[in-house]
Coordinates of C-alpha atoms and ligand atoms in Angstrom, one line a residue:
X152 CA 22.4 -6.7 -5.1
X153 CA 23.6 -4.4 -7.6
X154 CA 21.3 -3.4 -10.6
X155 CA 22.9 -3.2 -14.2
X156 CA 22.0 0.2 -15.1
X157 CA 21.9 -0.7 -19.0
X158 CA 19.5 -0.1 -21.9
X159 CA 19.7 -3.2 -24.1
X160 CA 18.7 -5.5 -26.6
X161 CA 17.3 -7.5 -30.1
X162 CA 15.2 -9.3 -29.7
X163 CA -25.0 -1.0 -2.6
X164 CA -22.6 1.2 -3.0
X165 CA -20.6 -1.4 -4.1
X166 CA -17.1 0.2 -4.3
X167 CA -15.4 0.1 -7.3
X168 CA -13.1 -2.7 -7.2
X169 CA -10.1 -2.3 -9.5
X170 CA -6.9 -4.7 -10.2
X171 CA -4.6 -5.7 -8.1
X172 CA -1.2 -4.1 -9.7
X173 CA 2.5 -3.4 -9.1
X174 CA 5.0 -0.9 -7.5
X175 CA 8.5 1.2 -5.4
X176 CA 11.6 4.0 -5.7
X177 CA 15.0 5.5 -5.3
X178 CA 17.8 3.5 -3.0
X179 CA 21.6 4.5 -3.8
X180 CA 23.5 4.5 -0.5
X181 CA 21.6 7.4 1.5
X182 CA 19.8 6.1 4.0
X183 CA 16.6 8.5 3.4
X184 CA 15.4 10.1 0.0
X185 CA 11.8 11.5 -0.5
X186 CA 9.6 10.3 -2.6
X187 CA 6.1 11.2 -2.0
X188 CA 6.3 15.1 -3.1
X189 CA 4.8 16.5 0.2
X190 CA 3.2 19.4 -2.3
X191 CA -0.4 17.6 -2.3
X192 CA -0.3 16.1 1.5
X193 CA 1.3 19.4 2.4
X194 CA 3.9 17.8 4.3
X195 CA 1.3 16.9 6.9
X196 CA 1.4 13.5 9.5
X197 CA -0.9 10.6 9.4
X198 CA -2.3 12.0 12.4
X199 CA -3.1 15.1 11.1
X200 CA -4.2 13.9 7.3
X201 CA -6.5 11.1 9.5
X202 CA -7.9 13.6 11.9
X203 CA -9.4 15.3 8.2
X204 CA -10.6 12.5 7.0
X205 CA -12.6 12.0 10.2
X206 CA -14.3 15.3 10.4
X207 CA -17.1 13.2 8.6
X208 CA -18.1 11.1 10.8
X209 CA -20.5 9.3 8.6
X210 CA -18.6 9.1 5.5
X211 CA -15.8 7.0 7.6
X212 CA -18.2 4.9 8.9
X213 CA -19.0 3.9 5.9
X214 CA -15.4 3.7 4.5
X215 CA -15.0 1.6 7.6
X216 CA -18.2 -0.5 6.3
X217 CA -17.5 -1.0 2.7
X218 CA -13.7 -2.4 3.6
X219 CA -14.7 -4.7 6.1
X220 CA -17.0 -6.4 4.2
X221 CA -14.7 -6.8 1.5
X222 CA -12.3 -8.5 4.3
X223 CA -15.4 -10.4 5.1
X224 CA -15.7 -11.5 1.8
X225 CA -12.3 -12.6 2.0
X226 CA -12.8 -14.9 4.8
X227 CA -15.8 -16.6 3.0
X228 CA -13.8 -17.2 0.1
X229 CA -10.6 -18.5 1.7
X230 CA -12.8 -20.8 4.1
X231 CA -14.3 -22.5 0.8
X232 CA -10.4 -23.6 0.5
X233 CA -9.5 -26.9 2.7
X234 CA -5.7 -25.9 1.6
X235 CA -5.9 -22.2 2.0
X236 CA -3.5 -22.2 4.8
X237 CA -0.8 -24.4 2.3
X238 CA -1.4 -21.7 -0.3
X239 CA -0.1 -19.5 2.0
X240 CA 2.9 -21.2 3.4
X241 CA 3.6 -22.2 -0.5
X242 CA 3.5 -18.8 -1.4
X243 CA 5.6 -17.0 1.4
X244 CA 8.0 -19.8 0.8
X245 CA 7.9 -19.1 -3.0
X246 CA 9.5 -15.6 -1.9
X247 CA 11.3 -16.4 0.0
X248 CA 13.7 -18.8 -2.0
X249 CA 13.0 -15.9 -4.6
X250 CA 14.5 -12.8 -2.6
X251 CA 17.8 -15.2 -1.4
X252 CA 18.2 -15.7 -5.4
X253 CA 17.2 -12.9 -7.0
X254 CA 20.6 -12.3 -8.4
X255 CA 20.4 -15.8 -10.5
X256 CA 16.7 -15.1 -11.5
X257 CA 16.9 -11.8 -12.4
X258 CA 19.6 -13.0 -14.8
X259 CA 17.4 -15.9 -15.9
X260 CA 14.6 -13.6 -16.4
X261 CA 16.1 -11.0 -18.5
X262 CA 17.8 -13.8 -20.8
X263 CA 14.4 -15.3 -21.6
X264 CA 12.9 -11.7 -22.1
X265 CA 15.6 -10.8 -24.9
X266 CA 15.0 -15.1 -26.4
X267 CA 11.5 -14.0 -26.6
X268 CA 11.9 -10.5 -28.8
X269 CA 11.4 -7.9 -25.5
X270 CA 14.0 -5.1 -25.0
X271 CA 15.2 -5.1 -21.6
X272 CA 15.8 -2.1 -19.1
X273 CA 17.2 -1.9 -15.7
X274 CA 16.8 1.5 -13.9
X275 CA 18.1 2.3 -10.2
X276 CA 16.1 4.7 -9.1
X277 CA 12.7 6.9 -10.8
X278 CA 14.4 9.0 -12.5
X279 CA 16.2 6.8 -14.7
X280 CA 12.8 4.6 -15.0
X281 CA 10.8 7.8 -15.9
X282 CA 13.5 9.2 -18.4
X283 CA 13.9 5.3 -20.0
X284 CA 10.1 5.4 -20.6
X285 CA 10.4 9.1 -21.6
X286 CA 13.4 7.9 -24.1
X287 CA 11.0 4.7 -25.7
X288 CA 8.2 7.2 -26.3
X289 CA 10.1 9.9 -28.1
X290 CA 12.6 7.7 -29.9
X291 CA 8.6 6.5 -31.4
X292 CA 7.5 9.9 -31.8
X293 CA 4.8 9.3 -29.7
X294 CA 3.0 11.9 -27.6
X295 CA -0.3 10.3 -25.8
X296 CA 0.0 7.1 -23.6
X297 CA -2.5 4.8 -22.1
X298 CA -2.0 3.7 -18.9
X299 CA -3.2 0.8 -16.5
X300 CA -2.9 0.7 -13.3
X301 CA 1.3 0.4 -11.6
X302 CA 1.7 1.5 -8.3
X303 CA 5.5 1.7 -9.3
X304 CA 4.5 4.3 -11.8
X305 CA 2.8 6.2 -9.3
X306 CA 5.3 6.3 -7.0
X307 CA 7.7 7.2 -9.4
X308 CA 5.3 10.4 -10.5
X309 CA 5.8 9.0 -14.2
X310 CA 2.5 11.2 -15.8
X311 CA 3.5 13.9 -14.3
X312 CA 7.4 13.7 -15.7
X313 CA 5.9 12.6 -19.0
X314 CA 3.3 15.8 -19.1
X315 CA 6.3 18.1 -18.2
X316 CA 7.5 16.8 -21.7
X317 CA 4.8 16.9 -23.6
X318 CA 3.3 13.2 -23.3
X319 CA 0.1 13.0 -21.9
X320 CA -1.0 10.0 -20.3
X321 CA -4.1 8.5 -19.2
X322 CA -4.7 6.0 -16.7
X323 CA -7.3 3.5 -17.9
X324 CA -8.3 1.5 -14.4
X325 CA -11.4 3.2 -13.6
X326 CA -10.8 4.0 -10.0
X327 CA -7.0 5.8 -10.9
X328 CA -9.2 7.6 -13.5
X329 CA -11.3 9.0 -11.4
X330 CA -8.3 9.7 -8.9
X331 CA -6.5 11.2 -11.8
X332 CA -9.4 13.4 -13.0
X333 CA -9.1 14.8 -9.3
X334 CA -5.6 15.4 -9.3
X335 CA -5.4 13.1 -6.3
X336 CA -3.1 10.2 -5.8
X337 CA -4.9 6.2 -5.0
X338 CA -5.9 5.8 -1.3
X339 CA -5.8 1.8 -1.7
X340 CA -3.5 -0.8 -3.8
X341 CA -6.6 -2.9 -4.9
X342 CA -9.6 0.3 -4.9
X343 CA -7.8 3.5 -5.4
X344 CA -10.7 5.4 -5.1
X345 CA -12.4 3.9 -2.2
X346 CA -12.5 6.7 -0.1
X347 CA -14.8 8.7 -2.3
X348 CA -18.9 8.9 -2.6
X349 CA -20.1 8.2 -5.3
X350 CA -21.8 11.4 -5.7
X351 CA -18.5 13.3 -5.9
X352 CA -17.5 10.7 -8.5
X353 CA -20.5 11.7 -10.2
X354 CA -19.7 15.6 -10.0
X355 CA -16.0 14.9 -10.8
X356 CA -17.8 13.2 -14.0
X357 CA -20.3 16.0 -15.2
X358 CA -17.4 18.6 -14.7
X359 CA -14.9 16.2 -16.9
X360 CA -17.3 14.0 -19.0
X361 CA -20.1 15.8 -19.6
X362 CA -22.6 13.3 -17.8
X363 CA -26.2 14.7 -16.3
X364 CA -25.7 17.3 -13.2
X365 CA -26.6 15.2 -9.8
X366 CA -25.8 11.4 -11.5
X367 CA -24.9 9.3 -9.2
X368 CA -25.4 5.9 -10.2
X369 CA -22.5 3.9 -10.6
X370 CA -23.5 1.7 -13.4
X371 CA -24.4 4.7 -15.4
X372 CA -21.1 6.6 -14.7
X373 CA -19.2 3.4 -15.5
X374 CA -20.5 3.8 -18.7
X375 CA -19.4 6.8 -19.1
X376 CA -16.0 5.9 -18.3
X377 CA -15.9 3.6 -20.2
X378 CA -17.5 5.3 -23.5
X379 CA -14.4 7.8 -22.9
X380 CA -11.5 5.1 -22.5
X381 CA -12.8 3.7 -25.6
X382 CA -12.2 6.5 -27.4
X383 CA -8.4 6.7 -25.6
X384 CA -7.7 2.7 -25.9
X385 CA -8.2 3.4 -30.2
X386 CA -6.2 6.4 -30.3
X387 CA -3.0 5.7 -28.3
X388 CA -0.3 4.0 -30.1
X389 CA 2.1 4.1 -26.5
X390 CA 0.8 2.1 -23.7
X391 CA 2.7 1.0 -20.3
X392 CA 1.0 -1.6 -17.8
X393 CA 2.3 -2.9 -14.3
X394 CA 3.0 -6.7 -13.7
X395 CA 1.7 -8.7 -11.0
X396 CA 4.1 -11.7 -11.6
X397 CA 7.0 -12.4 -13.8
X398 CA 8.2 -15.8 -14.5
X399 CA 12.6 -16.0 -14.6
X400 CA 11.8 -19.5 -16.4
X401 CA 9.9 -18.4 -19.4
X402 CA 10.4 -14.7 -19.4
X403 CA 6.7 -13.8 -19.5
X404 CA 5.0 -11.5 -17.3
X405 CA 1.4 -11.7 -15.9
X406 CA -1.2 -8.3 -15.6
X407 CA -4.0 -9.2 -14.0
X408 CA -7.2 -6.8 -13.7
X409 CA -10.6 -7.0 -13.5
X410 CA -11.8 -4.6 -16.2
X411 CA -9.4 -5.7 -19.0
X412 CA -8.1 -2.4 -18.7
X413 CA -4.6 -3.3 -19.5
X414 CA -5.6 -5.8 -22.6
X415 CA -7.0 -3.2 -24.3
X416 CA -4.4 -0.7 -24.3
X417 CA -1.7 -3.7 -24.6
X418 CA -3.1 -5.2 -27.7
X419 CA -4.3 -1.7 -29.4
X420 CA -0.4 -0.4 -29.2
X421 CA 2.5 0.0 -31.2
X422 CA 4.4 0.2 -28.1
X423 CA 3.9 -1.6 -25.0
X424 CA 6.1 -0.5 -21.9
X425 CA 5.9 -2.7 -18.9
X426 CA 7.3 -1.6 -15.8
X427 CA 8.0 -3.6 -12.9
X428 CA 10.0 -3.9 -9.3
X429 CA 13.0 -6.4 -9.4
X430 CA 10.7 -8.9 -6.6
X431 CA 8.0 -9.3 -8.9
X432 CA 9.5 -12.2 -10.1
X433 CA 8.6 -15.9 -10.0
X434 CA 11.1 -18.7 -10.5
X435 CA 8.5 -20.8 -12.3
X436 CA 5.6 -20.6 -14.4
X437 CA 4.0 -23.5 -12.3
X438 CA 3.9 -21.2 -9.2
X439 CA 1.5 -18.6 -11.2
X440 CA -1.2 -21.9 -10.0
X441 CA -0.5 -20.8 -6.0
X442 CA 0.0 -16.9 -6.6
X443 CA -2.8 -16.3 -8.4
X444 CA -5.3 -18.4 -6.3
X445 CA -4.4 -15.8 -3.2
X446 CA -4.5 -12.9 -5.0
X447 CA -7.7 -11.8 -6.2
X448 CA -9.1 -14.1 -3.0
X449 CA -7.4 -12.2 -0.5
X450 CA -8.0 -8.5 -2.6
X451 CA -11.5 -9.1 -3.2
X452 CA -12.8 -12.1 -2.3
X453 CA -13.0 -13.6 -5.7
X454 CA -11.9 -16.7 -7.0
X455 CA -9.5 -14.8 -9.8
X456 CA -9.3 -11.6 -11.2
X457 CA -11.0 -11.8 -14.6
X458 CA -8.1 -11.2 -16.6
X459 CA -5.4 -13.0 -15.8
X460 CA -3.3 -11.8 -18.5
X461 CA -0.2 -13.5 -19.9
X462 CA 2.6 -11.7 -22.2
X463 CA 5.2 -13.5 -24.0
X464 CA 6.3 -11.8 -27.0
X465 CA 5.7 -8.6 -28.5
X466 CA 2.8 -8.9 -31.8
X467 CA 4.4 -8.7 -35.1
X468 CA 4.5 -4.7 -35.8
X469 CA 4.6 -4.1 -32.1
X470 CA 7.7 -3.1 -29.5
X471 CA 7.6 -4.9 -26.5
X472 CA 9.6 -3.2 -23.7
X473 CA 10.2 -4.5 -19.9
X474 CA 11.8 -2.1 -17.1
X475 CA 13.2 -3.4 -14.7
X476 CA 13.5 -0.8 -11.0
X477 CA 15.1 -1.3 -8.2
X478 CA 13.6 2.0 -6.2
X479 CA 14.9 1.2 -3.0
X480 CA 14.3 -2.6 -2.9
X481 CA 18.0 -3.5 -2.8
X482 CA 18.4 -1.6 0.5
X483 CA 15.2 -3.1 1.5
X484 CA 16.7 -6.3 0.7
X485 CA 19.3 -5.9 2.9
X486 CA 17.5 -4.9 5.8
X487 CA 17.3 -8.3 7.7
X488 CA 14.2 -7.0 9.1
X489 CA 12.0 -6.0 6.8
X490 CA 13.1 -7.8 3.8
X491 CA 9.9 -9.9 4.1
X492 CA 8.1 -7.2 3.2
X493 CA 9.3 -7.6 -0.6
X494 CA 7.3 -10.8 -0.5
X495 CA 4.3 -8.5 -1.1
X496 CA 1.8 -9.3 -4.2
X497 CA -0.3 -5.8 -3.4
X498 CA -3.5 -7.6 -2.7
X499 CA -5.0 -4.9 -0.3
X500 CA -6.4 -7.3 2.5
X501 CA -3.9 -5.7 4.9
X502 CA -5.9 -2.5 4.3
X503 CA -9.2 -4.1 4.3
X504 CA -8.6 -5.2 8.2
X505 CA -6.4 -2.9 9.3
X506 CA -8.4 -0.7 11.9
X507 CA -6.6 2.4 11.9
X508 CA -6.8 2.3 7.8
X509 CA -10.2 1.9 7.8
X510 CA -11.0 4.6 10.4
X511 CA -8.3 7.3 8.8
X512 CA -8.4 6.5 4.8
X513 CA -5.7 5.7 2.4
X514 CA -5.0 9.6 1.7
X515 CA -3.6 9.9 5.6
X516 CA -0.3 7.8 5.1
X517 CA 1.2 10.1 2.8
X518 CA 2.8 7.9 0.5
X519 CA 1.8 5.6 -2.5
X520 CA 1.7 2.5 -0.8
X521 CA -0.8 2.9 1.8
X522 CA -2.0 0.9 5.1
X523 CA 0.3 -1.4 7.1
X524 CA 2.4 -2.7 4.2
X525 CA 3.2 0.9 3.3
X526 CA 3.9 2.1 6.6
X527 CA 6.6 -0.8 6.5
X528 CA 7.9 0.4 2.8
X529 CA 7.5 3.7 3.5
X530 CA 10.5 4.6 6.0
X531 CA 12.9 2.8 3.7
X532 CA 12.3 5.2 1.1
X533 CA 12.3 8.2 3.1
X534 CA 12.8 7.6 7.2
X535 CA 12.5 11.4 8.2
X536 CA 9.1 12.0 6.1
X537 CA 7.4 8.7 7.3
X538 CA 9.0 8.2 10.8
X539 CA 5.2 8.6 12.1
X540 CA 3.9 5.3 9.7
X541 CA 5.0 2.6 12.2
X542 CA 3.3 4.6 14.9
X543 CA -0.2 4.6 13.2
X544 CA -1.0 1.1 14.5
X545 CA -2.9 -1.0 16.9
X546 CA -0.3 -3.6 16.1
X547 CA -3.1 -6.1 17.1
X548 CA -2.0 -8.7 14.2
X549 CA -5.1 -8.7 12.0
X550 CA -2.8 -7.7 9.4
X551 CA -0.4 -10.5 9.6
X552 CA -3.2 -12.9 9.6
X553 CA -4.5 -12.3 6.8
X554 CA -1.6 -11.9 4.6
X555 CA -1.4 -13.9 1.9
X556 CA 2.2 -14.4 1.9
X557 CA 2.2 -14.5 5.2
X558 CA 4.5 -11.4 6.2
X559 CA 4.7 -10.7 9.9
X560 CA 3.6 -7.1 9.3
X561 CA 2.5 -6.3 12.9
X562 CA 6.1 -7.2 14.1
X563 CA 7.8 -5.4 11.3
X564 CA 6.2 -2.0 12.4
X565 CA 6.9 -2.6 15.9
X566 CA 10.6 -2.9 14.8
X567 CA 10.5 -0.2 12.6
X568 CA 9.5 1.8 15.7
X569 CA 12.3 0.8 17.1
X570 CA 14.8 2.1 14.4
X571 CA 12.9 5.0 14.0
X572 CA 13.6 6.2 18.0
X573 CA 17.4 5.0 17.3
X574 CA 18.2 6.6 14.5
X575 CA 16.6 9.8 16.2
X576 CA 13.0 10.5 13.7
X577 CA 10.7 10.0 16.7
X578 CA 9.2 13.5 17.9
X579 CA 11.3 15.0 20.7
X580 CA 7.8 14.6 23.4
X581 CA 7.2 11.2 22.4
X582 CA 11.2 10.0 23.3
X583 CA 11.3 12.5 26.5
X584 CA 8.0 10.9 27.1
X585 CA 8.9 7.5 26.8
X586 CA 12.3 8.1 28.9
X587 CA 10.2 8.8 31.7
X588 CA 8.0 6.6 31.6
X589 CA 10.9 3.5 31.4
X590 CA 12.3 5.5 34.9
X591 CA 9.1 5.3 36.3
X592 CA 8.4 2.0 35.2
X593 CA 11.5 0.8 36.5
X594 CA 11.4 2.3 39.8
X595 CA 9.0 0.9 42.8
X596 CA 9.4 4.3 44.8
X597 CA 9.1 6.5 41.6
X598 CA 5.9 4.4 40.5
X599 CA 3.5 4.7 43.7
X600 CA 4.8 8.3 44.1
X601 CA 3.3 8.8 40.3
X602 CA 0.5 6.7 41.1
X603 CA -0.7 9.1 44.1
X604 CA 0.1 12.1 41.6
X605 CA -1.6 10.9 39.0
X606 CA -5.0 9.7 41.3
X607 CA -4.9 13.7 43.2
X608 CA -4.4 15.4 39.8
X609 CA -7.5 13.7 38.7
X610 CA -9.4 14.0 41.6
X611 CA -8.8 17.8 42.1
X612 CA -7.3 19.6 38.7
X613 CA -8.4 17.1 35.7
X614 CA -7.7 19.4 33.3
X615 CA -4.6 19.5 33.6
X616 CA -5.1 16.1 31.5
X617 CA -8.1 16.8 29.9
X618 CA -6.8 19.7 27.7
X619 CA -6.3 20.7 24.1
X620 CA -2.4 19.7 24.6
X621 CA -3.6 16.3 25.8
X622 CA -4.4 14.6 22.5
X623 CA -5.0 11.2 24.2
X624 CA -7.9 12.3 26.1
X625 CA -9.2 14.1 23.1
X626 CA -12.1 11.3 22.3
X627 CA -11.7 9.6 25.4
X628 CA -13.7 9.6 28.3
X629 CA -11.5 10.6 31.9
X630 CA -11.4 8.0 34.2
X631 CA -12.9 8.1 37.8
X632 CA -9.6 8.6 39.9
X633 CA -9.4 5.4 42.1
X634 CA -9.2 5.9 45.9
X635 CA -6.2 4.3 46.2
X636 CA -3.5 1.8 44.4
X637 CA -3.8 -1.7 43.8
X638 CA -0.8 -2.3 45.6
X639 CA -2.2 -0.4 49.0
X640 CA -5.6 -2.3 48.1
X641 CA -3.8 -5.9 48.0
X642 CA -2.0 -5.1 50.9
X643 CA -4.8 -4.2 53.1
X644 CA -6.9 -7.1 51.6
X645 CA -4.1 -9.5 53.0
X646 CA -3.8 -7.9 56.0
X647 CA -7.5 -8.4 56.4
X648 CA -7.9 -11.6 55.5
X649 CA -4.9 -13.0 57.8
X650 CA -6.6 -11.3 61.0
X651 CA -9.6 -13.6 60.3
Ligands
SF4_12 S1 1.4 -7.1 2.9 FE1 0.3 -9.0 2.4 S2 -1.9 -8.4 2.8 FE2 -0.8 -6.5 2.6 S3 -1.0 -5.9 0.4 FE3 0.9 -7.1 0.6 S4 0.4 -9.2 0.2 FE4 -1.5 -8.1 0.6

């Protein structure tokens, strides 16, 4: 599909959940282009990033903790559903039809937006989203922004093009707040800041807000917060929000959050920018009754988000604006692989189950979207910079399962894998590695010869294995080196038993 570039128209420590929101970037016809700027994860791996996180050991146990019982809580809720299963089918079919017509209902969509008094932008890529917000701003003379939460935006690095220019923006979701205050990007779609205590929070709060040395509480620094985004909410004329789901049949658009975050700054503005990925679209408003019955069940195990906000037309007085970015999902479109993974609504429960998320924290993928749906999104955007994403996985299925739109994540990444070794982004060991390995595999004489190897090494020189080179072994245990094959065992077992 190609995007219209064209500016138109009339017309306990309970962590601190936040909304689920929106987001992607840059296609055009190269088959990689960066997007994550690898100045904060100093172009470092997952494994490496993950292998930080877990220096403390007790901190990820309770990161492990706090997500799983949030999946837990997911579970509960779901089960409460006889028809949860059919909400699921519904909604993967739902996208489905979608993504094979998102040509017509894009087209639908944007006619209703202009019928309905909202100016319409397409942009191809981040730049031309950040400079079209940039443009709407300044043509208003505005200088501040408020800002709730869009993953888009973030990957897109919108505040920090607008500060370069002399807007400065504030994001209003309390958990990108706090990441913002710490100059650090979310870690989690659905709880951005899930990877911190709540005594940092509460140190990043005296240093920025003012509040008591050593508070800690969270109902007390929510107050805070909150006292201070009051203050922003009244003074910003600009303010941008994501969308969750945009219906092509009435030209509205949904936000939904749990801190009406988004209401505040929407309604309080002279300007309201929403930006939002071409597959956020719905074909009808009737689906809103499946999509939003999954979402805030599967991202927090809640019935619905609290605000479930709807927005038609713009107030009289105010400029209502929609942009409309591609970032990449046009090529993702036409991979028949992992097209499915456009389907996504950004619920989180991915994240909540995903093993190898909760053990190594958001921070370690290196790229906006995080956990197994970003390692899936990730290599489309840039292939070279996450080549390693698909790796970081158990590919045990949890993540599937739960899915809400039922993507077949697991089987995306192990294809992605496969890609990533064809097109030549796997480290040079690991495909010199795996050569041998299928030769071995593949050769009886080769096998046992490797087998008796393998059994003397670890009988005699074990570290040779059990080195610092040897990352596999570094948190496991050695084996005890067998005294001899299964094959030689089975055959002197038979042997045995037939001179009986
Ligand atoms: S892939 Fe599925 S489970 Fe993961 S965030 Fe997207 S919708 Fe939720």
């Amino acid at each position: 599909m190609e995007p219209r570039t064209t500016t138109t128209s009339p017309g306990r420590n309970e962590p601190i959940a936040t909304s689920p929101a929106s987001s992607e970037r840059p296609a055009a016809s190269g088959r990689t282009e960066p997007t994550t700027p690898n100045t904060f994860f100093g172009g470092k791996s997952h494994a490496e990033l993950a292998t930080e996180f877990n220096r403390d050991e007790e901190h990820v146990t309770w990161h492990d903790g706090a997500l799983w019982w949030i999946r837990q809580k997911r579970d509960k809720i779901s089960q409460q559903i006889p028809e949860w299963e059919e909400l699921r089918e519904a909604a993967s079919q739902i996208k489905t039809h979608l993504l094979s017509n998102l040509h017509d209902y894009l087209i639908e969509f944007e006619g209703n937006l202009l019928k309905n008094g909202i100016k319409v932008h397409w942009a191809s890529d981040a730049e031309e989203h950040n400079n079209i917000v940039y443009s709407i701003l300044k043509a208003k003379g505005i200088t501040q922004m408020v800002k709730s939460k869009s993953m888009l935006t973030e990957e897109c690095h919108l505040n920090e093009f607008l500060e370069e220019r002399g807007i400065s923006v504030v994001n209003s979701d309390l958990g990108e707040y706090i990441q913002q205050i710490d100059e650090e990007p979310p870690s989690h779609v659905v709880l951005p800041c899930i990877h911190k205590r709540k005594e940092e929070i509460g140190e990043l709060f005296h240093e920025h807000l003012g509040t008591e040395k050593g508070l800690s509480d969270p109902t007390l620094l929510t107050r805070a917060a909150r006292k201070h985004l009051r203050e922003v909410f009244l003074t910003r004329r600009g303010a941008l929000t994501g969308v969750n789901f945009a219906v092509a049949e009435t030209g509205e658009f949904v936000v939904c959050t749990n801190e009406g975050n988004a209401d505040m700054g929407a309604h309080l503005s002279d300007v309201h920018i929403a930006s939002m990925g071409l597959e956020k679209l719905i074909p009808r408003k009737q689906h809103l009754s499946v999509f939003l019955r999954v979402l805030a069940r599967s991202a927090i195990g809640t019935p619905i988000t609290i605000y479930s906000s709807h927005y038609r037309r713009p107030r009289p007085g105010q400029e209502m604006h929609v942009v409309l970015v591609d970032a990449g999902r046009s090529r993702q479109l036409g991979r028949v692989d992992f097209r499915d993974s456009l389907k996504c609504i950004k619920c989180g429960s991915c994240m909540n189950t995903c093993p190898v998320y909760r053990k190594g924290g958001g921070l370690s993928y290196h790229n906006t979207i995080t956990g197994p749906i970003g390692a899936i999104l990730a290599p489309n955007l840039d292939m070279k910079r996450h080549a390693d994403l698909p790796f970081a996985s158990t590919l045990c299925g949890s993540c599937s399962n739960v899915c809400p739109v039922k993507i077949n994540i697991h089987e995306q990444l192990y294809k992605w894998r496969q890609v990533i070794v064809r097109e030549g982004y796997a480290p040079k060991t690991k495909s010199a590695g795996m050569k041998a390995m299928a030769a071995t595999l593949s050769s009886p004489r080769l096998f046992k010869t490797a087998g008796r190897l393998g059994r003397w090494v670890l009988k005699y020189i074990p570290f040779a294995l059990k080195n610092g080179l040897n990352v596999w072994y570094k948190h496991r245990e050695m084996p005890k080196p067998p005294t001899r094959s299964f094959s030689e065992w089975y055959a002197r077992n038979r042997a045995n038993n037939k001179s009986k």
